[in-house]
């Protein structure tokens, strides 16, 4: 047998595996504790939309059938809600699937993909899977540096990723800067605007990707049902793009990419304004509470336009992270993102937020 190394491309070899948030069950088993809380994966602290749960129950008896291969009803609902043509919408198996489809359709070996980093790790992963070259552009003051991105454009540039709000910093690119930036983008480049956390952005100047479908540029926007709609476990999201692009993305996706439960749940969740408003409210209130508490503790953080906050713990970060874990509070360490002195805290229910603050206080006291 030859070594498996010789069977795969250099790009695939270079991929660093995705590190998910630690599951509650695993932590409880490891430390012999109970009642742990997870504030690590930016999920909805209120749970799934109740209307989505009801809709799924009605769907159980038809699960022997394949799902609608084109998610037509969902596309119709999205088209009404977003006021955009159905042909511009492509429902997906989590918004992650759109990232995969985009790289499959548009990337060839040697293409360059500009990625402002630290950010969501999957942009680099899917680029490397296609033997593309990730061109990493460091953030400036924790925000995306669009000027530095423009400087990296070369004749080989194929895609530019803009994560807005950016994970893990929670910062945003504003409408005016984005539109200035677009003026300098050659027509051969595709911009992927990842708005997984777009619903949480409170800044009125947030540029909504859905408004750029007939712009002079190729912009593909990602949205998800995993965050504000609370359906992360179902794996459902969608892409928005001019029809000239969605037709190609549709060619390479699996015919039944979105399962039946996800389709009916998403349709119901879209209409569940009560759940959407409660979620946005609880995140906004939780953020204010956490800012106040962190200010009192003298702990620095990056003001966030999302449902998570990046918190600076300095040199004691690994110790505090470990203390939180042992006390059953799971947060996200950011060493793999290149921020070893920070954690990312997903904003939770008021009780979860208070427990995080109490435990953090104990951890900080413990050091003295
Ligand atoms: C920036 C960003 N984009 C996309 C996703 C993936 O979302 P989905 O669950 O829709 O695949 C995440 C998930 O945490 C994310 O942080």
Coordinates of C-alpha atoms and ligand atoms in Angstrom, one line a residue:
X1 CA 0.0 0.0 0.0
X2 CA 1.2 3.5 -0.7
X3 CA 0.8 6.2 2.0
X4 CA -2.6 7.9 2.1
X5 CA -0.7 11.2 2.0
X6 CA 0.0 10.6 -1.7
X7 CA -3.7 10.2 -2.5
X8 CA -4.8 13.7 -1.4
X9 CA -4.0 17.2 -2.5
X10 CA -1.7 19.6 -0.6
X11 CA -4.7 21.8 0.1
X12 CA -6.5 19.1 1.9
X13 CA -3.4 18.2 3.9
X14 CA -3.2 21.8 5.1
X15 CA -6.7 22.0 6.5
X16 CA -6.9 22.3 10.3
X17 CA -9.9 20.5 11.6
X18 CA -12.8 22.6 12.8
X19 CA -13.0 22.8 16.6
X20 CA -16.7 22.8 17.8
X21 CA -17.8 24.1 21.2
X22 CA -17.5 21.5 23.9
X23 CA -20.7 19.5 24.3
X24 CA -22.4 19.8 27.7
X25 CA -22.6 16.0 28.2
X26 CA -18.9 15.6 27.5
X27 CA -17.9 18.3 30.0
X28 CA -20.2 16.9 32.7
X29 CA -18.7 13.4 32.3
X30 CA -15.1 14.7 32.2
X31 CA -15.5 16.8 35.4
X32 CA -18.1 14.7 37.2
X33 CA -20.5 17.7 37.4
X34 CA -24.1 18.4 36.6
X35 CA -26.1 21.4 35.4
X36 CA -23.4 22.7 33.1
X37 CA -24.4 25.6 30.7
X38 CA -23.1 26.1 27.2
X39 CA -22.3 29.7 26.2
X40 CA -19.9 28.7 23.5
X41 CA -21.6 28.2 20.1
X42 CA -23.7 31.4 19.6
X43 CA -26.9 29.4 19.7
X44 CA -30.3 30.8 20.6
X45 CA -30.7 30.8 24.4
X46 CA -34.5 30.6 24.2
X47 CA -34.5 27.4 22.2
X48 CA -36.3 26.7 18.9
X49 CA -39.3 28.7 17.8
X50 CA -42.4 27.1 19.4
X51 CA -44.2 27.4 16.0
X52 CA -41.4 25.4 14.4
X53 CA -41.8 22.6 16.9
X54 CA -45.5 22.4 16.2
X55 CA -44.9 22.4 12.5
X56 CA -42.4 19.6 12.8
X57 CA -44.8 17.4 14.8
X58 CA -47.3 17.5 11.9
X59 CA -44.6 16.4 9.5
X60 CA -43.5 13.2 11.4
X61 CA -46.0 10.9 9.6
X62 CA -44.7 11.9 6.2
X63 CA -41.0 11.3 6.9
X64 CA -41.0 8.2 4.6
X65 CA -41.1 10.6 1.7
X66 CA -38.2 12.5 0.3
X67 CA -38.3 16.2 1.0
X68 CA -39.2 18.8 -1.6
X69 CA -35.9 18.8 -3.7
X70 CA -36.1 22.6 -4.3
X71 CA -37.6 23.7 -0.9
X72 CA -40.2 25.6 -3.0
X73 CA -42.5 26.6 -0.1
X74 CA -39.7 27.9 1.9
X75 CA -38.3 29.8 -1.1
X76 CA -41.8 31.3 -1.6
X77 CA -42.0 32.4 2.1
X78 CA -38.5 33.9 2.1
X79 CA -39.2 35.7 -1.2
X80 CA -42.3 37.3 0.4
X81 CA -40.5 38.2 3.6
X82 CA -37.4 39.5 2.0
X83 CA -39.1 41.0 -1.0
X84 CA -36.7 39.4 -3.5
X85 CA -37.3 37.0 -6.4
X86 CA -37.4 33.3 -5.6
X87 CA -34.7 32.6 -8.2
X88 CA -32.3 34.6 -6.0
X89 CA -32.7 32.3 -3.0
X90 CA -31.0 28.9 -2.4
X91 CA -32.0 27.1 0.8
X92 CA -29.1 25.0 2.2
X93 CA -28.1 22.4 4.7
X94 CA -26.9 25.1 7.2
X95 CA -25.5 28.2 5.7
X96 CA -22.2 26.3 5.7
X97 CA -23.4 24.4 2.7
X98 CA -23.4 27.6 0.7
X99 CA -19.8 28.1 1.5
X100 CA -19.1 24.7 0.2
X101 CA -21.1 25.2 -3.0
X102 CA -19.5 28.5 -3.7
X103 CA -16.0 27.0 -3.5
X104 CA -17.0 24.0 -5.6
X105 CA -18.5 26.2 -8.4
X106 CA -16.0 29.0 -8.5
X107 CA -12.6 27.9 -7.2
X108 CA -9.9 26.2 -9.2
X109 CA -6.4 25.3 -8.0
X110 CA -4.3 28.4 -7.6
X111 CA -7.2 30.8 -7.2
X112 CA -6.7 33.3 -4.4
X113 CA -9.4 33.8 -1.8
X114 CA -9.1 36.9 0.4
X115 CA -10.0 36.3 4.1
X116 CA -9.9 39.0 6.7
X117 CA -8.8 37.1 9.8
X118 CA -9.4 36.1 12.6
X119 CA -12.8 35.0 11.4
X120 CA -14.9 31.9 10.9
X121 CA -12.5 29.1 10.1
X122 CA -14.6 27.4 7.3
X123 CA -13.7 30.0 4.7
X124 CA -10.1 28.9 4.7
X125 CA -11.1 25.2 5.0
X126 CA -13.3 25.1 1.9
X127 CA -10.7 27.2 0.0
X128 CA -8.0 24.7 0.8
X129 CA -10.3 21.8 0.0
X130 CA -10.4 23.1 -3.6
X131 CA -6.6 23.8 -3.6
X132 CA -7.2 27.5 -3.6
X133 CA -4.9 29.8 -1.7
X134 CA -6.3 31.6 1.3
X135 CA -4.8 35.2 1.4
X136 CA -5.2 36.3 5.0
X137 CA -5.6 39.9 5.8
X138 CA -5.3 40.9 9.5
X139 CA -8.1 42.8 11.2
X140 CA -7.4 46.3 12.3
X141 CA -8.7 47.3 15.7
X142 CA -10.6 44.1 15.7
X143 CA -12.6 45.1 12.6
X144 CA -12.3 44.2 8.9
X145 CA -9.7 46.4 7.2
X146 CA -11.3 46.9 3.7
X147 CA -8.4 49.0 2.5
X148 CA -5.9 46.2 3.3
X149 CA -8.3 43.8 1.5
X150 CA -8.2 45.9 -1.6
X151 CA -4.4 45.9 -1.6
X152 CA -4.4 42.1 -1.7
X153 CA -6.4 41.9 -4.9
X154 CA -4.5 40.2 -7.7
X155 CA -5.4 38.8 -11.1
X156 CA -5.8 35.5 -9.4
X157 CA -8.3 36.7 -6.8
X158 CA -11.6 34.9 -7.1
X159 CA -13.5 35.3 -3.9
X160 CA -13.4 37.8 -1.0
X161 CA -15.1 36.8 2.3
X162 CA -16.7 39.5 4.5
X163 CA -18.1 38.1 7.7
X164 CA -20.6 40.8 8.8
X165 CA -20.8 40.9 11.9
X166 CA -17.5 39.2 12.2
X167 CA -17.1 36.1 14.3
X168 CA -15.4 36.2 16.9
X169 CA -15.0 40.0 17.2
X170 CA -18.7 41.1 16.7
X171 CA -17.6 44.1 14.7
X172 CA -19.3 45.2 11.5
X173 CA -18.5 46.8 8.2
X174 CA -20.9 49.8 7.7
X175 CA -22.9 50.5 4.6
X176 CA -20.9 53.5 3.5
X177 CA -17.5 51.8 3.8
X178 CA -18.9 48.7 2.1
X179 CA -20.3 50.6 -0.9
X180 CA -17.0 52.5 -1.3
X181 CA -15.2 49.2 -1.2
X182 CA -17.5 47.8 -3.9
X183 CA -16.5 50.6 -6.3
X184 CA -13.0 49.2 -6.4
X185 CA -13.9 45.5 -6.9
X186 CA -13.2 44.1 -10.4
X187 CA -16.2 42.3 -11.9
X188 CA -14.3 39.0 -12.0
X189 CA -14.4 38.7 -8.2
X190 CA -17.2 37.2 -6.1
X191 CA -17.9 38.7 -2.7
X192 CA -19.3 36.4 -0.1
X193 CA -21.1 38.3 2.6
X194 CA -21.7 36.0 5.6
X195 CA -24.6 37.5 7.6
X196 CA -25.1 34.5 9.9
X197 CA -25.5 37.0 12.8
X198 CA -27.1 39.8 10.7
X199 CA -30.3 39.9 12.6
X200 CA -28.5 40.9 15.8
X201 CA -26.8 44.0 14.3
X202 CA -28.2 47.0 16.0
X203 CA -26.3 49.6 14.1
X204 CA -28.7 51.3 11.6
X205 CA -25.9 51.5 9.0
X206 CA -25.6 47.7 8.7
X207 CA -25.5 46.9 5.0
X208 CA -28.1 44.1 4.3
X209 CA -26.8 41.8 1.6
X210 CA -30.3 41.3 0.2
X211 CA -30.2 44.9 -1.0
X212 CA -27.2 44.2 -3.4
X213 CA -28.7 41.5 -5.6
X214 CA -29.0 43.7 -8.7
X215 CA -25.8 45.7 -7.9
X216 CA -23.0 45.8 -10.4
X217 CA -21.2 43.1 -8.5
X218 CA -21.4 39.4 -7.8
X219 CA -22.4 39.3 -4.2
X220 CA -23.5 36.1 -2.5
X221 CA -25.1 36.6 1.0
X222 CA -25.4 33.9 3.6
X223 CA -28.1 33.8 6.2
X224 CA -29.0 31.1 8.7
X225 CA -31.8 29.6 10.7
X226 CA -29.3 28.5 13.3
X227 CA -29.1 31.7 15.3
X228 CA -32.1 34.0 15.7
X229 CA -34.5 31.3 14.7
X230 CA -33.0 28.7 17.1
X231 CA -32.8 25.8 14.6
X232 CA -29.1 25.0 14.6
X233 CA -29.6 21.3 15.2
X234 CA -31.8 21.0 12.0
X235 CA -29.0 22.4 9.8
X236 CA -30.8 25.0 7.6
X237 CA -29.7 28.3 6.1
X238 CA -29.9 30.0 2.7
X239 CA -27.9 31.9 0.2
X240 CA -29.0 35.0 -1.7
X241 CA -27.5 35.9 -5.0
X242 CA -28.3 37.1 -8.5
X243 CA -30.1 34.3 -10.5
X244 CA -27.1 34.1 -12.8
X245 CA -25.1 32.7 -9.8
X246 CA -27.8 30.6 -8.0
X247 CA -28.4 28.6 -11.2
X248 CA -24.8 27.3 -10.9
X249 CA -24.9 26.8 -7.2
X250 CA -28.0 24.7 -7.8
X251 CA -26.2 22.6 -10.3
X252 CA -23.7 21.2 -7.8
X253 CA -25.9 20.9 -4.7
X254 CA -27.5 17.6 -3.7
X255 CA -31.1 17.4 -4.8
X256 CA -32.5 16.8 -1.3
X257 CA -30.1 19.1 0.6
X258 CA -32.6 20.4 3.0
X259 CA -34.5 17.8 5.0
X260 CA -38.3 17.8 5.4
X261 CA -38.3 18.8 9.1
X262 CA -36.0 21.6 8.5
X263 CA -38.1 23.0 5.6
X264 CA -41.4 23.0 7.6
X265 CA -39.7 24.3 10.8
X266 CA -38.0 27.2 8.9
X267 CA -41.3 28.2 7.2
X268 CA -43.0 28.3 10.6
X269 CA -40.1 30.1 12.3
X270 CA -40.0 32.8 9.7
X271 CA -43.5 33.8 10.7
X272 CA -42.9 33.5 14.5
X273 CA -42.4 37.2 15.1
X274 CA -42.9 36.8 18.8
X275 CA -40.0 34.4 19.1
X276 CA -37.8 36.5 16.9
X277 CA -38.5 39.7 18.9
X278 CA -38.0 37.9 22.2
X279 CA -34.7 36.5 21.0
X280 CA -33.4 39.9 19.8
X281 CA -34.6 41.5 23.0
X282 CA -33.0 38.9 25.3
X283 CA -29.7 39.3 23.4
X284 CA -29.8 43.1 23.5
X285 CA -30.7 43.2 27.3
X286 CA -28.1 40.5 28.1
X287 CA -25.4 42.4 26.2
X288 CA -26.2 45.6 28.3
X289 CA -26.1 43.6 31.5
X290 CA -22.8 41.9 30.6
X291 CA -21.2 45.2 29.6
X292 CA -22.2 46.8 32.9
X293 CA -20.9 43.8 34.9
X294 CA -17.6 43.6 33.0
X295 CA -17.1 47.3 33.3
X296 CA -17.5 47.0 37.1
X297 CA -15.0 44.2 37.2
X298 CA -12.6 46.2 35.0
X299 CA -12.6 43.5 32.4
X300 CA -12.2 44.7 28.8
X301 CA -14.3 43.5 25.9
X302 CA -15.0 44.3 22.3
X303 CA -18.4 46.0 21.8
X304 CA -20.4 43.6 19.7
X305 CA -23.1 43.8 17.0
X306 CA -23.8 40.1 17.5
X307 CA -25.1 37.6 20.0
X308 CA -21.6 37.0 21.5
X309 CA -18.9 39.1 23.1
X310 CA -15.2 38.8 22.9
X311 CA -13.7 39.3 26.4
X312 CA -10.1 40.1 27.3
X313 CA -8.7 38.1 30.1
X314 CA -5.0 38.6 29.5
X315 CA -2.4 36.2 30.5
X316 CA -4.7 34.4 33.0
X317 CA -7.1 33.5 30.1
X318 CA -6.2 29.7 30.1
X319 CA -6.6 29.5 33.9
X320 CA -9.9 31.4 34.0
X321 CA -11.2 29.3 31.0
X322 CA -10.3 26.2 32.9
X323 CA -12.0 27.5 36.1
X324 CA -15.2 28.3 34.2
X325 CA -15.2 24.8 32.7
X326 CA -14.8 23.1 36.0
X327 CA -17.7 25.2 37.3
X328 CA -19.8 24.0 34.4
X329 CA -19.7 27.2 32.3
X330 CA -18.6 26.4 28.8
X331 CA -17.3 29.4 26.8
X332 CA -15.2 29.5 23.6
X333 CA -11.4 29.9 24.0
X334 CA -10.0 31.9 21.1
X335 CA -6.5 30.5 20.9
X336 CA -7.3 28.7 17.6
X337 CA -8.6 32.1 16.2
X338 CA -5.2 33.7 17.1
X339 CA -6.5 35.5 20.3
X340 CA -5.0 33.5 23.1
X341 CA -5.9 36.2 25.7
X342 CA -9.6 36.2 24.9
X343 CA -12.7 34.1 25.3
X344 CA -15.9 34.4 23.2
X345 CA -19.0 34.4 25.3
X346 CA -22.4 33.6 23.7
X347 CA -25.0 35.8 25.3
X348 CA -27.4 33.5 27.2
X349 CA -30.6 33.8 29.3
X350 CA -30.5 36.3 32.2
X351 CA -29.8 33.4 34.6
X352 CA -27.0 32.1 32.4
X353 CA -25.4 35.5 32.1
X354 CA -25.6 36.0 35.9
X355 CA -24.0 32.6 36.4
X356 CA -21.2 33.5 34.0
X357 CA -20.5 36.8 35.8
X358 CA -20.6 35.1 39.3
X359 CA -18.2 32.4 38.2
X360 CA -15.9 34.9 36.5
X361 CA -15.8 36.9 39.7
X362 CA -14.7 33.8 41.6
X363 CA -12.1 32.9 39.0
X364 CA -10.6 36.4 39.1
X365 CA -10.7 36.4 43.0
X366 CA -9.1 33.0 43.0
X367 CA -6.0 34.4 41.5
X368 CA -5.2 36.9 44.3
Ligands
LIG1 C1 -19.8 33.4 10.8 C2 -20.6 32.2 10.7 N1 -21.1 31.8 9.5 C3 -21.8 30.7 9.3 C4 -22.0 29.9 10.4 C5 -22.7 28.6 10.2 O1 -24.0 28.6 10.3 P1 -24.9 27.4 9.9 O2 -25.3 26.7 11.2 O3 -26.0 28.1 9.2 O4 -24.2 26.4 9.0 C6 -21.5 30.2 11.7 C7 -21.8 29.3 12.8 O5 -21.5 29.4 13.9 C8 -20.8 31.3 11.8 O6 -20.2 31.7 13.0

